[in-house]
């Protein structure tokens, strides 16, 4: 049974070459934002950006988990209390806003601008060093979301 820690290769174990590709299939990576309350975050995704709540799990005092989805994008929210009740000790700090920027590709940034009124704009609309138009906004849980315009085929 694995303890979750990695061990350095020993003489009896062969190191895996970095050129070897795992056979496992990766479907998607979805952020799970831990928050005190989920409901305040739904306005940003559902009302402003047009996402849908595609899964919600109620808790004792509001929602414990929610998945919001639109097109090919999805974001999960889970309350800290629900994580702590199922996995004690995993949520030990009061600071759960890691230095992560959620970058979301959008086809038309101009169409979204009116929907962002009243939100904190962290980085105003600009052309980045990479040659794309982008805008950074803070969503209600305090995390930064970069809306990056890219043409879709």
C-alpha positions as protocol buffer text, in pm:
chain_id: "A"
residue {
  index: 1
  type: UNK
  ca { x: 0 y: 0 z: 0 }
}
residue {
  index: 2
  type: UNK
  ca { x: 141 y: 339 z: -99 }
}
residue {
  index: 3
  type: UNK
  ca { x: 200 y: 605 z: 164 }
}
residue {
  index: 4
  type: UNK
  ca { x: 191 y: 885 z: -91 }
}
residue {
  index: 5
  type: UNK
  ca { x: 562 y: 965 z: -66 }
}
residue {
  index: 6
  type: UNK
  ca { x: 809 y: 914 z: -346 }
}
residue {
  index: 7
  type: UNK
  ca { x: 1135 y: 733 z: -290 }
}
residue {
  index: 8
  type: UNK
  ca { x: 1459 y: 779 z: -479 }
}
residue {
  index: 9
  type: UNK
  ca { x: 1547 y: 490 z: -709 }
}
residue {
  index: 10
  type: UNK
  ca { x: 1762 y: 225 z: -545 }
}
residue {
  index: 11
  type: UNK
  ca { x: 1993 y: -32 z: -699 }
}
residue {
  index: 12
  type: UNK
  ca { x: 1700 y: -276 z: -709 }
}
residue {
  index: 13
  type: UNK
  ca { x: 1466 y: -28 z: -881 }
}
residue {
  index: 14
  type: UNK
  ca { x: 1530 y: 106 z: -1226 }
}
residue {
  index: 15
  type: UNK
  ca { x: 1483 y: 481 z: -1271 }
}
residue {
  index: 16
  type: UNK
  ca { x: 1219 y: 577 z: -1529 }
}
residue {
  index: 17
  type: UNK
  ca { x: 1369 y: 768 z: -1819 }
}
residue {
  index: 18
  type: UNK
  ca { x: 1210 y: 1107 z: -1875 }
}
residue {
  index: 19
  type: UNK
  ca { x: 1150 y: 1014 z: -2238 }
}
residue {
  index: 20
  type: UNK
  ca { x: 920 y: 726 z: -2138 }
}
residue {
  index: 21
  type: UNK
  ca { x: 560 y: 836 z: -2171 }
}
residue {
  index: 22
  type: UNK
  ca { x: 306 y: 687 z: -1930 }
}
residue {
  index: 23
  type: UNK
  ca { x: 38 y: 476 z: -2095 }
}
residue {
  index: 24
  type: UNK
  ca { x: -230 y: 624 z: -1873 }
}
residue {
  index: 25
  type: UNK
  ca { x: -478 y: 853 z: -2047 }
}
residue {
  index: 26
  type: UNK
  ca { x: -530 y: 1201 z: -1906 }
}
residue {
  index: 27
  type: UNK
  ca { x: -880 y: 1337 z: -1964 }
}
residue {
  index: 28
  type: UNK
  ca { x: -876 y: 1678 z: -1801 }
}
residue {
  index: 29
  type: UNK
  ca { x: -746 y: 1874 z: -1507 }
}
residue {
  index: 30
  type: UNK
  ca { x: -1005 y: 2068 z: -1314 }
}
residue {
  index: 31
  type: UNK
  ca { x: -933 y: 2318 z: -1039 }
}
residue {
  index: 32
  type: UNK
  ca { x: -1110 y: 2264 z: -709 }
}
residue {
  index: 33
  type: UNK
  ca { x: -1135 y: 2591 z: -518 }
}
residue {
  index: 34
  type: UNK
  ca { x: -1174 y: 2558 z: -142 }
}
residue {
  index: 35
  type: UNK
  ca { x: -1397 y: 2830 z: 2 }
}
residue {
  index: 36
  type: UNK
  ca { x: -1591 y: 2904 z: 319 }
}
residue {
  index: 37
  type: UNK
  ca { x: -1919 y: 2943 z: 124 }
}
residue {
  index: 38
  type: UNK
  ca { x: -1990 y: 2845 z: -236 }
}
residue {
  index: 39
  type: UNK
  ca { x: -2302 y: 3050 z: -304 }
}
residue {
  index: 40
  type: UNK
  ca { x: -2129 y: 3393 z: -334 }
}
residue {
  index: 41
  type: UNK
  ca { x: -1904 y: 3252 z: -610 }
}
residue {
  index: 42
  type: UNK
  ca { x: -2190 y: 3140 z: -834 }
}
residue {
  index: 43
  type: UNK
  ca { x: -2279 y: 3494 z: -948 }
}
residue {
  index: 44
  type: UNK
  ca { x: -1940 y: 3530 z: -1116 }
}
residue {
  index: 45
  type: UNK
  ca { x: -1960 y: 3206 z: -1311 }
}
residue {
  index: 46
  type: UNK
  ca { x: -2334 y: 3166 z: -1374 }
}
residue {
  index: 47
  type: UNK
  ca { x: -2473 y: 3519 z: -1402 }
}
residue {
  index: 48
  type: UNK
  ca { x: -2172 y: 3699 z: -1544 }
}
residue {
  index: 49
  type: UNK
  ca { x: -2004 y: 3435 z: -1763 }
}
residue {
  index: 50
  type: UNK
  ca { x: -2302 y: 3215 z: -1848 }
}
residue {
  index: 51
  type: UNK
  ca { x: -2181 y: 2890 z: -1692 }
}
residue {
  index: 52
  type: UNK
  ca { x: -2432 y: 2633 z: -1566 }
}
residue {
  index: 53
  type: UNK
  ca { x: -2435 y: 2454 z: -1234 }
}
residue {
  index: 54
  type: UNK
  ca { x: -2404 y: 2095 z: -1355 }
}
residue {
  index: 55
  type: UNK
  ca { x: -2362 y: 1928 z: -1017 }
}
residue {
  index: 56
  type: UNK
  ca { x: -2434 y: 2042 z: -664 }
}
residue {
  index: 57
  type: UNK
  ca { x: -2412 y: 1860 z: -334 }
}
residue {
  index: 58
  type: UNK
  ca { x: -2595 y: 2020 z: -42 }
}
residue {
  index: 59
  type: UNK
  ca { x: -2447 y: 2032 z: 305 }
}
residue {
  index: 60
  type: UNK
  ca { x: -2587 y: 2119 z: 645 }
}
residue {
  index: 61
  type: UNK
  ca { x: -2557 y: 2495 z: 590 }
}
residue {
  index: 62
  type: UNK
  ca { x: -2564 y: 2553 z: 214 }
}
residue {
  index: 63
  type: UNK
  ca { x: -2376 y: 2381 z: -65 }
}
residue {
  index: 64
  type: UNK
  ca { x: -2076 y: 2157 z: 11 }
}
residue {
  index: 65
  type: UNK
  ca { x: -1970 y: 2105 z: -351 }
}
residue {
  index: 66
  type: UNK
  ca { x: -2058 y: 2246 z: -692 }
}
residue {
  index: 67
  type: UNK
  ca { x: -1942 y: 2200 z: -1049 }
}
residue {
  index: 68
  type: UNK
  ca { x: -1999 y: 2484 z: -1296 }
}
residue {
  index: 69
  type: UNK
  ca { x: -1948 y: 2413 z: -1666 }
}
residue {
  index: 70
  type: UNK
  ca { x: -1970 y: 2582 z: -2001 }
}
residue {
  index: 71
  type: UNK
  ca { x: -1852 y: 2462 z: -2340 }
}
residue {
  index: 72
  type: UNK
  ca { x: -1528 y: 2271 z: -2264 }
}
residue {
  index: 73
  type: UNK
  ca { x: -1448 y: 2446 z: -1934 }
}
residue {
  index: 74
  type: UNK
  ca { x: -1540 y: 2352 z: -1579 }
}
residue {
  index: 75
  type: UNK
  ca { x: -1454 y: 2462 z: -1226 }
}
residue {
  index: 76
  type: UNK
  ca { x: -1526 y: 2288 z: -896 }
}
residue {
  index: 77
  type: UNK
  ca { x: -1588 y: 2456 z: -561 }
}
residue {
  index: 78
  type: UNK
  ca { x: -1584 y: 2274 z: -229 }
}
residue {
  index: 79
  type: UNK
  ca { x: -1623 y: 2409 z: 121 }
}
residue {
  index: 80
  type: UNK
  ca { x: -1328 y: 2385 z: 357 }
}
residue {
  index: 81
  type: UNK
  ca { x: -1560 y: 2237 z: 619 }
}
residue {
  index: 82
  type: UNK
  ca { x: -1659 y: 1947 z: 391 }
}
residue {
  index: 83
  type: UNK
  ca { x: -1295 y: 1870 z: 313 }
}
residue {
  index: 84
  type: UNK
  ca { x: -1201 y: 1886 z: 681 }
}
residue {
  index: 85
  type: UNK
  ca { x: -1489 y: 1655 z: 780 }
}
residue {
  index: 86
  type: UNK
  ca { x: -1384 y: 1389 z: 528 }
}
residue {
  index: 87
  type: UNK
  ca { x: -1006 y: 1439 z: 539 }
}
residue {
  index: 88
  type: UNK
  ca { x: -907 y: 1583 z: 878 }
}
residue {
  index: 89
  type: UNK
  ca { x: -582 y: 1777 z: 876 }
}
residue {
  index: 90
  type: UNK
  ca { x: -569 y: 1847 z: 503 }
}
residue {
  index: 91
  type: UNK
  ca { x: -698 y: 2201 z: 555 }
}
residue {
  index: 92
  type: UNK
  ca { x: -473 y: 2332 z: 830 }
}
residue {
  index: 93
  type: UNK
  ca { x: -411 y: 2693 z: 731 }
}
residue {
  index: 94
  type: UNK
  ca { x: -653 y: 2982 z: 710 }
}
residue {
  index: 95
  type: UNK
  ca { x: -478 y: 3096 z: 389 }
}
residue {
  index: 96
  type: UNK
  ca { x: -623 y: 2902 z: 97 }
}
residue {
  index: 97
  type: UNK
  ca { x: -569 y: 3144 z: -188 }
}
residue {
  index: 98
  type: UNK
  ca { x: -254 y: 3000 z: -341 }
}
residue {
  index: 99
  type: UNK
  ca { x: -62 y: 3191 z: -602 }
}
residue {
  index: 100
  type: UNK
  ca { x: -247 y: 3033 z: -890 }
}
residue {
  index: 101
  type: UNK
  ca { x: -400 y: 3218 z: -1180 }
}
residue {
  index: 102
  type: UNK
  ca { x: -681 y: 3038 z: -1356 }
}
residue {
  index: 103
  type: UNK
  ca { x: -633 y: 3114 z: -1725 }
}
residue {
  index: 104
  type: UNK
  ca { x: -946 y: 3072 z: -1935 }
}
residue {
  index: 105
  type: UNK
  ca { x: -948 y: 3098 z: -2313 }
}
residue {
  index: 106
  type: UNK
  ca { x: -1244 y: 3293 z: -2451 }
}
residue {
  index: 107
  type: UNK
  ca { x: -1341 y: 3369 z: -2809 }
}
residue {
  index: 108
  type: UNK
  ca { x: -1464 y: 3729 z: -2757 }
}
residue {
  index: 109
  type: UNK
  ca { x: -1328 y: 3936 z: -2470 }
}
residue {
  index: 110
  type: UNK
  ca { x: -1523 y: 4248 z: -2574 }
}
residue {
  index: 111
  type: UNK
  ca { x: -1854 y: 4066 z: -2532 }
}
residue {
  index: 112
  type: UNK
  ca { x: -1764 y: 3977 z: -2172 }
}
residue {
  index: 113
  type: UNK
  ca { x: -1648 y: 4324 z: -2061 }
}
residue {
  index: 114
  type: UNK
  ca { x: -1995 y: 4462 z: -1970 }
}
residue {
  index: 115
  type: UNK
  ca { x: -2062 y: 4152 z: -1763 }
}
residue {
  index: 116
  type: UNK
  ca { x: -1755 y: 4220 z: -1547 }
}
residue {
  index: 117
  type: UNK
  ca { x: -1866 y: 4563 z: -1425 }
}
residue {
  index: 118
  type: UNK
  ca { x: -1845 y: 4590 z: -1047 }
}
residue {
  index: 119
  type: UNK
  ca { x: -1578 y: 4323 z: -1013 }
}
residue {
  index: 120
  type: UNK
  ca { x: -1220 y: 4398 z: -914 }
}
residue {
  index: 121
  type: UNK
  ca { x: -1011 y: 4423 z: -1229 }
}
residue {
  index: 122
  type: UNK
  ca { x: -664 y: 4307 z: -1124 }
}
residue {
  index: 123
  type: UNK
  ca { x: -498 y: 4369 z: -1463 }
}
residue {
  index: 124
  type: UNK
  ca { x: -689 y: 4591 z: -1707 }
}
residue {
  index: 125
  type: UNK
  ca { x: -744 y: 4477 z: -2063 }
}
residue {
  index: 126
  type: UNK
  ca { x: -413 y: 4468 z: -2248 }
}
residue {
  index: 127
  type: UNK
  ca { x: -214 y: 4292 z: -2514 }
}
residue {
  index: 128
  type: UNK
  ca { x: 28 y: 4057 z: -2342 }
}
residue {
  index: 129
  type: UNK
  ca { x: 390 y: 3991 z: -2426 }
}
residue {
  index: 130
  type: UNK
  ca { x: 261 y: 3675 z: -2595 }
}
residue {
  index: 131
  type: UNK
  ca { x: 48 y: 3879 z: -2838 }
}
residue {
  index: 132
  type: UNK
  ca { x: -295 y: 3796 z: -2695 }
}
residue {
  index: 133
  type: UNK
  ca { x: -561 y: 4024 z: -2551 }
}
residue {
  index: 134
  type: UNK
  ca { x: -630 y: 3952 z: -2187 }
}
residue {
  index: 135
  type: UNK
  ca { x: -787 y: 4086 z: -1870 }
}
residue {
  index: 136
  type: UNK
  ca { x: -741 y: 3963 z: -1512 }
}
residue {
  index: 137
  type: UNK
  ca { x: -1035 y: 3976 z: -1271 }
}
residue {
  index: 138
  type: UNK
  ca { x: -1076 y: 3863 z: -909 }
}
residue {
  index: 139
  type: UNK
  ca { x: -1362 y: 3620 z: -854 }
}
residue {
  index: 140
  type: UNK
  ca { x: -1553 y: 3622 z: -524 }
}
residue {
  index: 141
  type: UNK
  ca { x: -1333 y: 3367 z: -343 }
}
residue {
  index: 142
  type: UNK
  ca { x: -1031 y: 3593 z: -401 }
}
residue {
  index: 143
  type: UNK
  ca { x: -865 y: 3401 z: -683 }
}
residue {
  index: 144
  type: UNK
  ca { x: -750 y: 3566 z: -1003 }
}
residue {
  index: 145
  type: UNK
  ca { x: -904 y: 3460 z: -1334 }
}
residue {
  index: 146
  type: UNK
  ca { x: -728 y: 3561 z: -1657 }
}
residue {
  index: 147
  type: UNK
  ca { x: -969 y: 3587 z: -1949 }
}
residue {
  index: 148
  type: UNK
  ca { x: -752 y: 3537 z: -2258 }
}
residue {
  index: 149
  type: UNK
  ca { x: -893 y: 3601 z: -2604 }
}
residue {
  index: 150
  type: UNK
  ca { x: -806 y: 3338 z: -2859 }
}
residue {
  index: 151
  type: UNK
  ca { x: -967 y: 3261 z: -3194 }
}
residue {
  index: 152
  type: UNK
  ca { x: -1123 y: 2914 z: -3206 }
}
residue {
  index: 153
  type: UNK
  ca { x: -1132 y: 2707 z: -3523 }
}
